Coordinates of C-alpha atoms in Angstrom, one line a residue:
X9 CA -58.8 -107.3 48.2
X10 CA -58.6 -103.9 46.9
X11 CA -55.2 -101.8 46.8
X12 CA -56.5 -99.5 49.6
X13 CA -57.7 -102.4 51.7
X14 CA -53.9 -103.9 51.4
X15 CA -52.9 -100.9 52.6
X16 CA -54.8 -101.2 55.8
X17 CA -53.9 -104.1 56.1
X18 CA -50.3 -103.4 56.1
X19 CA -50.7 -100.7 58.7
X20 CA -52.8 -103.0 61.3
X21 CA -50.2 -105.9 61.3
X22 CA -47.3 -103.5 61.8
X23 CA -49.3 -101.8 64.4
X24 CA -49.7 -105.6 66.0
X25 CA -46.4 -106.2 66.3
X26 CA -45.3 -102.9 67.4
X27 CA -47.5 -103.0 70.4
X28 CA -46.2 -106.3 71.4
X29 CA -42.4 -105.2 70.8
X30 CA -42.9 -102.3 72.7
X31 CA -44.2 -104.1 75.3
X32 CA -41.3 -106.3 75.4
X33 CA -42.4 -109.3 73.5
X34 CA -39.6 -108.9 71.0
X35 CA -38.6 -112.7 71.3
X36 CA -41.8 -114.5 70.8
X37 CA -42.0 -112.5 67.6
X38 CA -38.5 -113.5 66.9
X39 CA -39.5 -117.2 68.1
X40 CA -42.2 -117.3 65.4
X41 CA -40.7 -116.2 62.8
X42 CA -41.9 -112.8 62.5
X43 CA -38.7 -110.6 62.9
X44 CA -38.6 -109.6 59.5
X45 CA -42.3 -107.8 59.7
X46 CA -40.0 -105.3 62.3
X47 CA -37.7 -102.0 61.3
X48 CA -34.2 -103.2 60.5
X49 CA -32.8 -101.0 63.4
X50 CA -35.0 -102.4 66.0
X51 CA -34.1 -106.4 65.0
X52 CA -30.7 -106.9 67.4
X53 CA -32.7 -105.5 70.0
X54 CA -35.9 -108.2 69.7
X55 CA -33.6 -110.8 72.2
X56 CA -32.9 -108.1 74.5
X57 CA -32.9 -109.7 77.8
X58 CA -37.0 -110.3 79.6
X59 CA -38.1 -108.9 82.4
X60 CA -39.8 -111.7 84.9
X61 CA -42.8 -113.6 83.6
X62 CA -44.9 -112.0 86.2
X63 CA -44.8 -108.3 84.9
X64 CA -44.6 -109.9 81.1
X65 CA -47.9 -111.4 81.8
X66 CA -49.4 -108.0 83.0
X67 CA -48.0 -106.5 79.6
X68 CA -49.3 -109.0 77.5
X69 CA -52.9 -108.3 78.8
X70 CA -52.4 -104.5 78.6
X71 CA -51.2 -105.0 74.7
X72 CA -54.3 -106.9 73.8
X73 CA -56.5 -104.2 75.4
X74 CA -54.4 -101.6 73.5
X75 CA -55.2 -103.9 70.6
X76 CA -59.0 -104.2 70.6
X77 CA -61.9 -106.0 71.1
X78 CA -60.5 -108.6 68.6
X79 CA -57.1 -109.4 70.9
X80 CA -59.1 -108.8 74.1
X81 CA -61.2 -112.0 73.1
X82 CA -58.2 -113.7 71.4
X83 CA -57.0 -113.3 74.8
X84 CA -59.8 -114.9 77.0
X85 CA -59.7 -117.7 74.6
X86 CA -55.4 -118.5 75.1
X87 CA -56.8 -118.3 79.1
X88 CA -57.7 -121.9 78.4
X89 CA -54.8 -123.0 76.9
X90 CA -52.2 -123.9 79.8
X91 CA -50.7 -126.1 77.1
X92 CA -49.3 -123.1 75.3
X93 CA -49.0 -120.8 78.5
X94 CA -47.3 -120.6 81.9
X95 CA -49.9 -120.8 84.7
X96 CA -48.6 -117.1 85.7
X97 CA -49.7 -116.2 82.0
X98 CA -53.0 -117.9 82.6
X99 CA -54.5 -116.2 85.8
X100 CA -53.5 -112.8 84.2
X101 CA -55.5 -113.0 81.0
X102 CA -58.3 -114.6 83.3
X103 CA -58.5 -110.7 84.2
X104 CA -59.5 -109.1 80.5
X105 CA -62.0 -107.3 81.0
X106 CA -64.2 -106.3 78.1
X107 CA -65.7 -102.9 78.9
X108 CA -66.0 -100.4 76.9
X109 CA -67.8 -96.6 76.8
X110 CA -70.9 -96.6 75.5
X111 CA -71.8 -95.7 71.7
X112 CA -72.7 -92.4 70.8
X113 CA -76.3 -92.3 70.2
X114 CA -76.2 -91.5 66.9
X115 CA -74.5 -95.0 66.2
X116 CA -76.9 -96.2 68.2
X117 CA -80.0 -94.8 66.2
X118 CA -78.7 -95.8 63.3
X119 CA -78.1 -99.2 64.0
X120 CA -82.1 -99.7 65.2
X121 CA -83.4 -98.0 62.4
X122 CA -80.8 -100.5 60.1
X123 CA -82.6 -103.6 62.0
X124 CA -85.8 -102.9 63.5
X125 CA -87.5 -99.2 62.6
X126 CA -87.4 -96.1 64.9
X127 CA -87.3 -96.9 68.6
X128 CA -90.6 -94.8 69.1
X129 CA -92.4 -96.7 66.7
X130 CA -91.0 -100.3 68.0
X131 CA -91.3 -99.8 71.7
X132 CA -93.4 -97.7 73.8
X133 CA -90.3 -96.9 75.8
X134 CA -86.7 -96.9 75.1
X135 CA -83.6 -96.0 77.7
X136 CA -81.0 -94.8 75.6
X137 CA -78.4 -94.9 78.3
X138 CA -77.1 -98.2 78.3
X139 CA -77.4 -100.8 81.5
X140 CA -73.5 -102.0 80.1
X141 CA -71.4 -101.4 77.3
X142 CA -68.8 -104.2 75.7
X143 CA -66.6 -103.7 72.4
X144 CA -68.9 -105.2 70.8
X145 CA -72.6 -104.2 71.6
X146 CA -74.6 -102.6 74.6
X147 CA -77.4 -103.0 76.4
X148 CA -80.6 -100.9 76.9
X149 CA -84.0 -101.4 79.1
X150 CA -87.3 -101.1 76.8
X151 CA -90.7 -101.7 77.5
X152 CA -92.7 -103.7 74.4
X153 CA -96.0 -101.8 73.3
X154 CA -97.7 -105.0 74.7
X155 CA -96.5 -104.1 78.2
X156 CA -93.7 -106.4 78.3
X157 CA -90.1 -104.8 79.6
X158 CA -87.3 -106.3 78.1
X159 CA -83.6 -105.7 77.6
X160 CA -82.4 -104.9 74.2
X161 CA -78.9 -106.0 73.3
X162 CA -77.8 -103.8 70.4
X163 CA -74.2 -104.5 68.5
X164 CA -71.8 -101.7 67.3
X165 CA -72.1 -100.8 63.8
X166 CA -69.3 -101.9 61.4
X167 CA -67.6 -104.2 64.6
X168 CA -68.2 -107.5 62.7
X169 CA -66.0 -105.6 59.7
X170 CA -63.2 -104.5 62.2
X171 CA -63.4 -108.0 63.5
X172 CA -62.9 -109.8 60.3
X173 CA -60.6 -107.5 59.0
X174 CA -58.0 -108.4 62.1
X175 CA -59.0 -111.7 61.9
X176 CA -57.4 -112.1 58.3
X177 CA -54.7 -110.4 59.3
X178 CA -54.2 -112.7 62.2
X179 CA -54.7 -115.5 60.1
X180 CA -51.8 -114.1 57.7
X181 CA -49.4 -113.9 60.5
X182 CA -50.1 -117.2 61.9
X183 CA -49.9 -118.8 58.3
X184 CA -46.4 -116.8 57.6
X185 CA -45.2 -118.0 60.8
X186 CA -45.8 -121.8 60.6
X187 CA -43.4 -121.3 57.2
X188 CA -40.8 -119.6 59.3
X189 CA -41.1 -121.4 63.0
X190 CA -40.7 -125.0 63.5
X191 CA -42.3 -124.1 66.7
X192 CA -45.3 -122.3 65.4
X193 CA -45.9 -125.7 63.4
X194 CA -45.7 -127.6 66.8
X195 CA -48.2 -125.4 68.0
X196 CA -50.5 -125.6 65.0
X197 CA -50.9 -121.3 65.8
X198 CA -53.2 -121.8 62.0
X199 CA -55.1 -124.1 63.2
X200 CA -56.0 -122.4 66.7
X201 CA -56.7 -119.1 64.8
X202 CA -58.8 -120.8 62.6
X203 CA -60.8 -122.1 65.1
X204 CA -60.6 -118.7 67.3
X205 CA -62.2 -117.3 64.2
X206 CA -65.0 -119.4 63.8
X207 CA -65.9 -118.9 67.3
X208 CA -65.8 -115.2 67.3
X209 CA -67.9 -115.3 64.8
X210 CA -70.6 -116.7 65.9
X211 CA -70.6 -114.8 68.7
X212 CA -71.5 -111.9 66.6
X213 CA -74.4 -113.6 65.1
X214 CA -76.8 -112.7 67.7
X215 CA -79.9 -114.8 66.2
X216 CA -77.4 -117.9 67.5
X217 CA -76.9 -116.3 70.9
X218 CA -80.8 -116.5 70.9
X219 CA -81.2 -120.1 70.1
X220 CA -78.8 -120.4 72.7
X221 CA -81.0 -118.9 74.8
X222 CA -84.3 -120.3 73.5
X223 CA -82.5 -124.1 73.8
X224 CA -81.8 -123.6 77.6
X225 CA -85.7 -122.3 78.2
X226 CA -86.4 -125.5 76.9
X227 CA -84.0 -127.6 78.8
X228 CA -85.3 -126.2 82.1
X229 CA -88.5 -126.0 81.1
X230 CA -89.9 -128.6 83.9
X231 CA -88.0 -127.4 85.9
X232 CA -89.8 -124.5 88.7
X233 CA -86.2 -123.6 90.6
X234 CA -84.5 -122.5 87.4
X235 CA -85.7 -119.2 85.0
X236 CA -84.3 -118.3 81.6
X237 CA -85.1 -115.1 79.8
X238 CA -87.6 -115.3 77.1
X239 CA -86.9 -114.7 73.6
X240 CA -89.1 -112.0 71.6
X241 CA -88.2 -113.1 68.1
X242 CA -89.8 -110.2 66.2
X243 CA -87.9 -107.6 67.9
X244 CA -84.3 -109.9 67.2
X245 CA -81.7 -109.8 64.5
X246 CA -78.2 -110.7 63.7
X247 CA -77.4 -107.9 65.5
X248 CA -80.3 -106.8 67.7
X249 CA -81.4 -109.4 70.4
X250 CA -84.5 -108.8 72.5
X251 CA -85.3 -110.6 75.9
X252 CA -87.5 -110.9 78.2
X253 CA -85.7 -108.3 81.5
X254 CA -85.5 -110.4 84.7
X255 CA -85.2 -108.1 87.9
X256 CA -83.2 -110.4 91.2
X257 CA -80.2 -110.4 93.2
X258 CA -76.5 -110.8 92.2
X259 CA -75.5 -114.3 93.4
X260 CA -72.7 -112.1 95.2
X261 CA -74.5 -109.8 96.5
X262 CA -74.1 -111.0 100.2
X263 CA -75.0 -107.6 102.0
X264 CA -78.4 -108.1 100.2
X265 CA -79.2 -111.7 100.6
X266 CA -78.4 -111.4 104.6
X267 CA -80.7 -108.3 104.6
X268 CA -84.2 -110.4 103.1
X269 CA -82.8 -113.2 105.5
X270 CA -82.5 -115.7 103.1
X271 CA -80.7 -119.5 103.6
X272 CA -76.8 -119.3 102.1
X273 CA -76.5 -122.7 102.4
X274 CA -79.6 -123.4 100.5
X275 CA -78.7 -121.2 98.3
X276 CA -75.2 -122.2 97.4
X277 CA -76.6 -125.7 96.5
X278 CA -79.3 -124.3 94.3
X279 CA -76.5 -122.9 92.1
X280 CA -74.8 -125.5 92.1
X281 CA -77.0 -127.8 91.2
X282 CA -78.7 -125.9 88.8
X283 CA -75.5 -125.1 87.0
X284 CA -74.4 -128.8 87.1
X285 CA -77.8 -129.9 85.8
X286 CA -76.4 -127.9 82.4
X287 CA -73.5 -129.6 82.1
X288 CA -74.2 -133.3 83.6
X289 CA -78.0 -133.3 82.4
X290 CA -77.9 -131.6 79.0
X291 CA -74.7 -131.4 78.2
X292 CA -75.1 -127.6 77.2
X293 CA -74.5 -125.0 79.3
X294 CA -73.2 -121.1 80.0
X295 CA -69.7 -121.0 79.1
X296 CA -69.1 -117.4 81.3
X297 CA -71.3 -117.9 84.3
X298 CA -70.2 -115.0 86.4
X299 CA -71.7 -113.1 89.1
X300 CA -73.5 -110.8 86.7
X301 CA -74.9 -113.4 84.6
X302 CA -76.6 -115.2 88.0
X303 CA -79.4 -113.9 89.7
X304 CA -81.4 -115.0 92.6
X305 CA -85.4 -114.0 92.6
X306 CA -85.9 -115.7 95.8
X307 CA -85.0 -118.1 98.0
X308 CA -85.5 -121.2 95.7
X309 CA -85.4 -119.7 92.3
X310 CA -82.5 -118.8 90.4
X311 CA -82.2 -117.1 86.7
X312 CA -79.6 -117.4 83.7
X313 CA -79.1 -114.8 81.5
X314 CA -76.5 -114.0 78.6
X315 CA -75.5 -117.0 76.1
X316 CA -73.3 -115.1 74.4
X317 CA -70.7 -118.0 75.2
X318 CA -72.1 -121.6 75.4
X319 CA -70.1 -125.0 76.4
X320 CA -71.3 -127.8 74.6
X321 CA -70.3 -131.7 75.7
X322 CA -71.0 -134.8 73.8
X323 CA -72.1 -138.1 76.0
X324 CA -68.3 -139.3 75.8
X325 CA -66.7 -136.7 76.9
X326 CA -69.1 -136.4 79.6
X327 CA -68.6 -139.8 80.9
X328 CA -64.8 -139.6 80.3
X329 CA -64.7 -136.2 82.4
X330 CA -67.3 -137.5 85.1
X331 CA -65.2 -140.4 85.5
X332 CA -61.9 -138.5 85.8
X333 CA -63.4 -136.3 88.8
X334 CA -64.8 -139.2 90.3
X335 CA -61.3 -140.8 89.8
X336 CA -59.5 -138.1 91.7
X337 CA -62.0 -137.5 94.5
X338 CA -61.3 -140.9 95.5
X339 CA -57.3 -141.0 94.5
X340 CA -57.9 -144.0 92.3
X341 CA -54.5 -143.4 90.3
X342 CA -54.9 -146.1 87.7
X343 CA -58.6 -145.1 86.9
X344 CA -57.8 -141.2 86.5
X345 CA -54.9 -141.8 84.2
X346 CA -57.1 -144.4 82.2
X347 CA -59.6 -141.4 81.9
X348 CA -56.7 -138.9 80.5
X349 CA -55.8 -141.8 77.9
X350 CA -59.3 -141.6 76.6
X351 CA -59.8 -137.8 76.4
X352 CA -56.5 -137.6 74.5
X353 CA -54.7 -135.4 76.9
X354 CA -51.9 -138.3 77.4
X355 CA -50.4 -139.6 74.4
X356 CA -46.7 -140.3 73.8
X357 CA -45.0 -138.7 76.4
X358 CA -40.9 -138.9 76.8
X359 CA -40.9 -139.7 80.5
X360 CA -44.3 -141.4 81.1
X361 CA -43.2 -142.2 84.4
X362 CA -41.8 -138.7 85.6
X363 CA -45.7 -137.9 84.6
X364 CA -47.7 -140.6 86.4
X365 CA -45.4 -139.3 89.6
X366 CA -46.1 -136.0 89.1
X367 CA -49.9 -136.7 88.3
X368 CA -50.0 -138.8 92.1
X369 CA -48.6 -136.2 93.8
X370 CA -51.4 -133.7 92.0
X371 CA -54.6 -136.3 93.4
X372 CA -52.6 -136.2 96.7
X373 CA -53.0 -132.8 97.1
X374 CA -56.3 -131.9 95.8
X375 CA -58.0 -134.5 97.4
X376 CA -58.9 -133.8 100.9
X377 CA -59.0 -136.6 103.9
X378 CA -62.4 -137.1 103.8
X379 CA -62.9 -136.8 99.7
X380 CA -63.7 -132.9 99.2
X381 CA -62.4 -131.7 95.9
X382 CA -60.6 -128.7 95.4
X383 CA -61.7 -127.8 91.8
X384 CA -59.8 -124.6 91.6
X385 CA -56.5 -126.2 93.1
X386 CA -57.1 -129.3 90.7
X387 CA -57.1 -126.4 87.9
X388 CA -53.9 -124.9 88.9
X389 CA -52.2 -127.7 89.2
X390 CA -53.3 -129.9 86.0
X391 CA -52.6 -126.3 84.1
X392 CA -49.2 -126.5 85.7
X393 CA -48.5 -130.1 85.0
X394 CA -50.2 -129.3 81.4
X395 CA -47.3 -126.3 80.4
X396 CA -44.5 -128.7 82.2
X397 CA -45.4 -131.9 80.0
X398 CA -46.4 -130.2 77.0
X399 CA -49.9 -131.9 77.6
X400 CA -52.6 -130.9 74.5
X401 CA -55.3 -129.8 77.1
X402 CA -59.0 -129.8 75.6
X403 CA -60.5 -126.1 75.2
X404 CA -64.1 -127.7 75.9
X405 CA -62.4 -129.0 79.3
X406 CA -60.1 -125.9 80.3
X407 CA -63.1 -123.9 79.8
X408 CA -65.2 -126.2 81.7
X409 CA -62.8 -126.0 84.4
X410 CA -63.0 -122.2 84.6
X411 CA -66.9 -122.3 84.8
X412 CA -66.9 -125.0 87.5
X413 CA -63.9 -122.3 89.5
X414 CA -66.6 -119.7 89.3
X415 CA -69.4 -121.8 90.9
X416 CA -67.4 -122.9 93.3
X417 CA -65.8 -119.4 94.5
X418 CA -69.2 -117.8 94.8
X419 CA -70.6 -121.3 96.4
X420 CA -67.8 -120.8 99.1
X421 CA -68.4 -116.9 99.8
X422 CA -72.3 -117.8 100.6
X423 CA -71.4 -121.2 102.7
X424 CA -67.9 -121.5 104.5
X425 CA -68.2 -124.7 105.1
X426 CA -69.2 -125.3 100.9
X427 CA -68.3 -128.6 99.6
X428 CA -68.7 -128.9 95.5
X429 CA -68.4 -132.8 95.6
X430 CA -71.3 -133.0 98.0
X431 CA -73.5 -131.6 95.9
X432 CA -72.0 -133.0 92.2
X433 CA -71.7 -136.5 93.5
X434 CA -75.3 -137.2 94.5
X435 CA -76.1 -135.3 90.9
X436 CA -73.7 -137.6 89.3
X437 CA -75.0 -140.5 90.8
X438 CA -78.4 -139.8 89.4
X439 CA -77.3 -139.3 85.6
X440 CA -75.6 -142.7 85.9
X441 CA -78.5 -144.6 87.0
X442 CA -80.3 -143.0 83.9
X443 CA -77.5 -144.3 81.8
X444 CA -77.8 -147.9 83.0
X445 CA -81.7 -147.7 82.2
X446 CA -82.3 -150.7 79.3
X447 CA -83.3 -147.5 76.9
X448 CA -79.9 -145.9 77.7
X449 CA -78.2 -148.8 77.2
X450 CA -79.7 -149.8 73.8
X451 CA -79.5 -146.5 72.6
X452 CA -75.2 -146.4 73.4
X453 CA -74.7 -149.8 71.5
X454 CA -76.6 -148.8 68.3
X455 CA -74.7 -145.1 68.4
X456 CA -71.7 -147.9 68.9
X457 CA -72.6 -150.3 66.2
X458 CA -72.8 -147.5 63.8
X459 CA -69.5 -145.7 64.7
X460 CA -67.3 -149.0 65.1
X461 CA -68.7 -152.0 64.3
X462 CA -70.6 -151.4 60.7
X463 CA -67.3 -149.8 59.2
X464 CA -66.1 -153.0 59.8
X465 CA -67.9 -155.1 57.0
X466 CA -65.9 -152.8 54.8
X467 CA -62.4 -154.1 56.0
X468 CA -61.8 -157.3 53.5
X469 CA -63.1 -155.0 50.5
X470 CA -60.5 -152.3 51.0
X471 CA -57.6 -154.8 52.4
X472 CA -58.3 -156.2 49.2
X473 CA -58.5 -153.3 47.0
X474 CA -54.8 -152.4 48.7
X475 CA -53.5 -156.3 48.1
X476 CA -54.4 -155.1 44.3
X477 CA -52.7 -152.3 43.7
X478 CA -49.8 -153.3 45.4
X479 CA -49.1 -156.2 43.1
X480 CA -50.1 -153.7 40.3
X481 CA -47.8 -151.7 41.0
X482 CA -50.3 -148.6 42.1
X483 CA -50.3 -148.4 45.3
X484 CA -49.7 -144.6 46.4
X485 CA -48.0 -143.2 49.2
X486 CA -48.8 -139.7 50.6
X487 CA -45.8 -138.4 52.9
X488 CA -45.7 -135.0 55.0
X489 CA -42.2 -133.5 55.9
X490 CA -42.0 -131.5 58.3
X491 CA -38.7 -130.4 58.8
X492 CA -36.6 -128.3 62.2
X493 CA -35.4 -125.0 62.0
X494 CA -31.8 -126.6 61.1
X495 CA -32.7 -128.8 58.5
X496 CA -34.4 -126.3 56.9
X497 CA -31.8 -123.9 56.9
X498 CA -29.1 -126.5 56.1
X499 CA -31.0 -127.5 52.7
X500 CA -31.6 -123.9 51.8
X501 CA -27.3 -123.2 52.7
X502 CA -27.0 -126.5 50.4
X503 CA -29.3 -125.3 47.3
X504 CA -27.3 -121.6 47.6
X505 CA -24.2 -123.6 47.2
X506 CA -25.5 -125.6 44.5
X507 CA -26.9 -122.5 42.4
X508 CA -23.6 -120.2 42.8
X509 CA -22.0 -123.6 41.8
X510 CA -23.8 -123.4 38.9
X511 CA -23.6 -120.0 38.3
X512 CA -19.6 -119.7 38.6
X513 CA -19.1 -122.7 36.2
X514 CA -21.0 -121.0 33.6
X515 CA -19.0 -117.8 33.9
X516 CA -15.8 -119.8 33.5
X517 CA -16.8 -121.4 30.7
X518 CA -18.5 -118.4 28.9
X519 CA -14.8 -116.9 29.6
X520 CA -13.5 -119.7 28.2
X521 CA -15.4 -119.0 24.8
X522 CA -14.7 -115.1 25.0
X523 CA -10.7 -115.9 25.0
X524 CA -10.9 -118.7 22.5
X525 CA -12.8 -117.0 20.0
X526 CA -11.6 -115.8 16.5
X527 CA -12.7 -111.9 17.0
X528 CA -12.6 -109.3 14.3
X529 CA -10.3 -106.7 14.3
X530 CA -12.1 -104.5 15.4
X531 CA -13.9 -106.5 18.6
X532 CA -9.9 -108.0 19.3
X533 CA -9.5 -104.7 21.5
X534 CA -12.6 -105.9 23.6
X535 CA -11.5 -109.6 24.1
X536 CA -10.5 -108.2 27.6
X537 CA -14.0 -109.0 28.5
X538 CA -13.0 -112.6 28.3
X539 CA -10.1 -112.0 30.8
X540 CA -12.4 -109.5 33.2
X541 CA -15.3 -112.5 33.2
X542 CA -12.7 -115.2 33.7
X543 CA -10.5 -113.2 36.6
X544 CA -13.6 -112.6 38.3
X545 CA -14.9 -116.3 37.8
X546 CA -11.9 -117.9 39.1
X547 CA -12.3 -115.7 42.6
X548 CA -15.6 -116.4 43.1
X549 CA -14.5 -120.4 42.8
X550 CA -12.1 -119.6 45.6
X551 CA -14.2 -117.8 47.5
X552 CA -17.2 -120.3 47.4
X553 CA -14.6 -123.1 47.6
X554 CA -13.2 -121.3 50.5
X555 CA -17.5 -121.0 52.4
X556 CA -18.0 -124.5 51.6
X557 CA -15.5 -126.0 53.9
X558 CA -17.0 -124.0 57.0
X559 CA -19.9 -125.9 59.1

């Protein structure tokens, strides 16, 4: 990293955490270790008493818009973490919005003729105004010279450079804080930011968000209720993606729906059901499925479009999270908490039973009297219980959640009397009677015998191999210490004491030398050197003596 790009650097981190001083988050920066990146005069005011959580949530959403695209998505992605965040917290970043003005059309220009060629010379027409604008790309109608329109998704010139260059500096401050903060190393922040970064990165990459795009085509692709935009590969890039346009109706749009007379009801299951079939069917599925990324071309066809953000789900987790639903829809205590087990969210809690009460009383209230499922209550309060028992919530399933909450609100504006269970369960039912098909079954104990039971032949060679080098006297032992905030500061007060120690009985003996020494006559003058060093000596002794005896 060049000197200049240091400098940057330097300026964007103390930018960061001015914006979130300012904005009164002077004691999470303190919590995390981070004080000392603030002006010395500002530092006995970081602990400065908070305002409610409510109006600290609003300004924690306003200082990641401040902050850019980069924080705005950082912030969508802690939205699924009620592990880290109160639920207040939560519903408040739920509300980033990432919209932008548009790009000046030179920018724009430039960034065609970078991927494609000229606009006039690609397309036989191009609508420079954009249909939206994010932070980080836009979106323009175009018709192909074959006669095809199509919507052009073009991304802003040097974002994936502003993006990396806050990701490193993210990275920094999460890496300097787990060496300060006990409780940053809790929360493995490095970790998270590592992943964070990965993600947004390949969100940038818009030849993925095509094979995204091309993957679901093919999932649905015997499927007549259910249309996905096509691909045009020789118009797309990294950073230019070309689709087929699809013309419908919003899947909120109820003024409009009501006016071409068509069914709600029937409607609201077809989204459901389509949307399910993603996740229960192929495991793979739109991670942001709101209104404007829904649209109905008639009565019994429905279109996805924009994969910028997919949800994937392996067959276990699928299983684990089918059966956990199921679980609570029928307030079958000991199965649900079996299925929380095996997704890792419960591990070794301090007051397992203050948990398993607390978890009752959430299946007690969720679950209506004749079985309907309240997804968005079951979110709100498994986020709650999640920030209250320091439970390590899955991503893939908080973000799950908040697809499901989605369906569900816009199944309930078009039907009243929507139930999500009626239509998942029936839907459930079927992918469970494909899993108990002999192929199914054959294929889960083969995955099986490969992940648990071959590794096994290898047990008496290793237990063998460690028998050895016991006896030999080779056997190695890696340890990791991770140490509080008090320990850590009481070994660094002990090595002080142990170098000014060392440091004050080296005076008084150099002293010692100076005042026993034969000097000439004309160095005898001087010898009150000797005196000076040992005078001064002997006071630090009393002094550090003195420190020592404190706590």
């Amino acid at each position: 990293m060049g000197l200049l790009q240091r400098i940057r650097h330097i300026r964007r981190r103390q930018q960061i955490v001015g914006v979130l001083v300012k904005n009164g988050f002077g004691y999470m920066i303190q919590r995390l270790g981070l004080d000392s990146l603030t002006p010395l005069a500002e530092r006995p005011t970081l602990v400065a008493e908070r305002p409610g959580d409510r109006l600290l949530a609003q300004k924690l959403r306003q200082s990641l818009v401040e902050l850019g695209p980069t924080f705005v998505k950082l912030g969508q992605v802690l939205s699924t973490r009620p592990d880290l965040l109160p639920p207040v917290y939560i519903e408040e970043l739920e509300r980033l919005q990432d919209k932008v003005e548009a790009m000046p059309n030179v920018e724009l220009m430039k960034q065609l003729l970078s991927e494609l060629g000229h606009p006039d010379e690609v397309f036989a027409e191009f609508n420079p105004e954009p249909l939206a604008a994010a932070s980080i790309g836009q979106v323009h109608l175009a018709r192909l010279k074959s006669g095809e329109e199509v919507i052009v998704k073009v991304q802003r010139p040097g974002i994936e450079k502003v993006v990396q260059n806050d990701l490193e500096i993210v990275l920094g401050l999460a890496h300097l804080s787990e060496m300060r903060s006990s409780e940053a190393r809790r929360l493995s922040i490095k970790d998270m930011v590592e992943e964070f970064s990965r993600m947004f990165m390949r969100e940038l990459d818009y030849a993925r968000e095509a094979r995204s795009t091309e993957r679901v085509y093919q999932n649905f692709a015997g499927d007549q209720r259910v249309v996905i935009p096509r691909v045009y590969w020789e118009y797309t890039t990294g950073k230019v993606l070309t689709e087929e346009y699809l013309s419908g109706v919003k899947l909120s749009d109820l003024e409009e729906i009501d006016r071409r007379g068509w069914n709600r009801r029937k409607i609201s299951q077809l989204g459901t059901e389509t949307f399910l079939s993603q996740i229960i069917l192929h495991g793979f599925y739109q991670a942001d499925p709101h209104p404007g990324n829904i649209l109905l071309l008639d009565e019994n066809r429905i279109a996805f479009i924009d994969f910028g953000q997919i949800g994937s789900l392996s067959e276990t987790r699928l299983i684990h999270l089918g059966e956990l639903l199921l679980a609570i829809s029928k307030q079958n205590m000991d199965k649900a908490m079996s299925s929380l087990q095996d997704m890792g969210i419960v591990g070794e809690l301090d007051d397992i039973e203050d948990f398993q009460e607390d978890f009752a009383d959430l299946i007690k209230s969720v679950s209506g009297s004749i079985g309907k499922l309240d997804i968005n209550r079951l979110r709100n309060e498994l986020m709650d219980l999640s920030y209250r028992h320091q439970l390590k919530m899955p991503a893939y399933l908080t973000g799950l959640m908040k697809a499901l909450i989605t369906v569900e609100g816009v199944g309930k504006k078009l039907d009243p009397g929507y139930d999500f269970m009626e239509t998942a369960r029936p839907l459930a039912n079927k992918v469970l009677e494909e899993r108990l098909k002999a192929e199914s079954v054959y294929k889960y104990i083969r995955r099986k015998y490969y992940q648990d039971i071959k590794p096994l032949a290898a047990l008496p060679s290793n237990f063998n191999k460690l028998v050895r080098r016991t006896s030999e006297g080779q056997l190695k032992v890696r340890m990791e210490l991770d140490l509080s905030d008090k320990a850590y500061h009481g070994i660094s007060r002990l090595i002080s004491r142990l170098s000014a120690s060392l440091i004050i009985t080296g005076a008084l003996i150099g002293s010692s030398f100076i005042l026993q020494a034969n000097h000439a006559a004309w160095v005898e003058e001087y010898s009150f050197l000797g005196v000076l060093g040992f005078g001064v000596a002997i006071v630090s002794l009393v002094v550090f003596l003195i420190s020592s005896l404190r706590p």
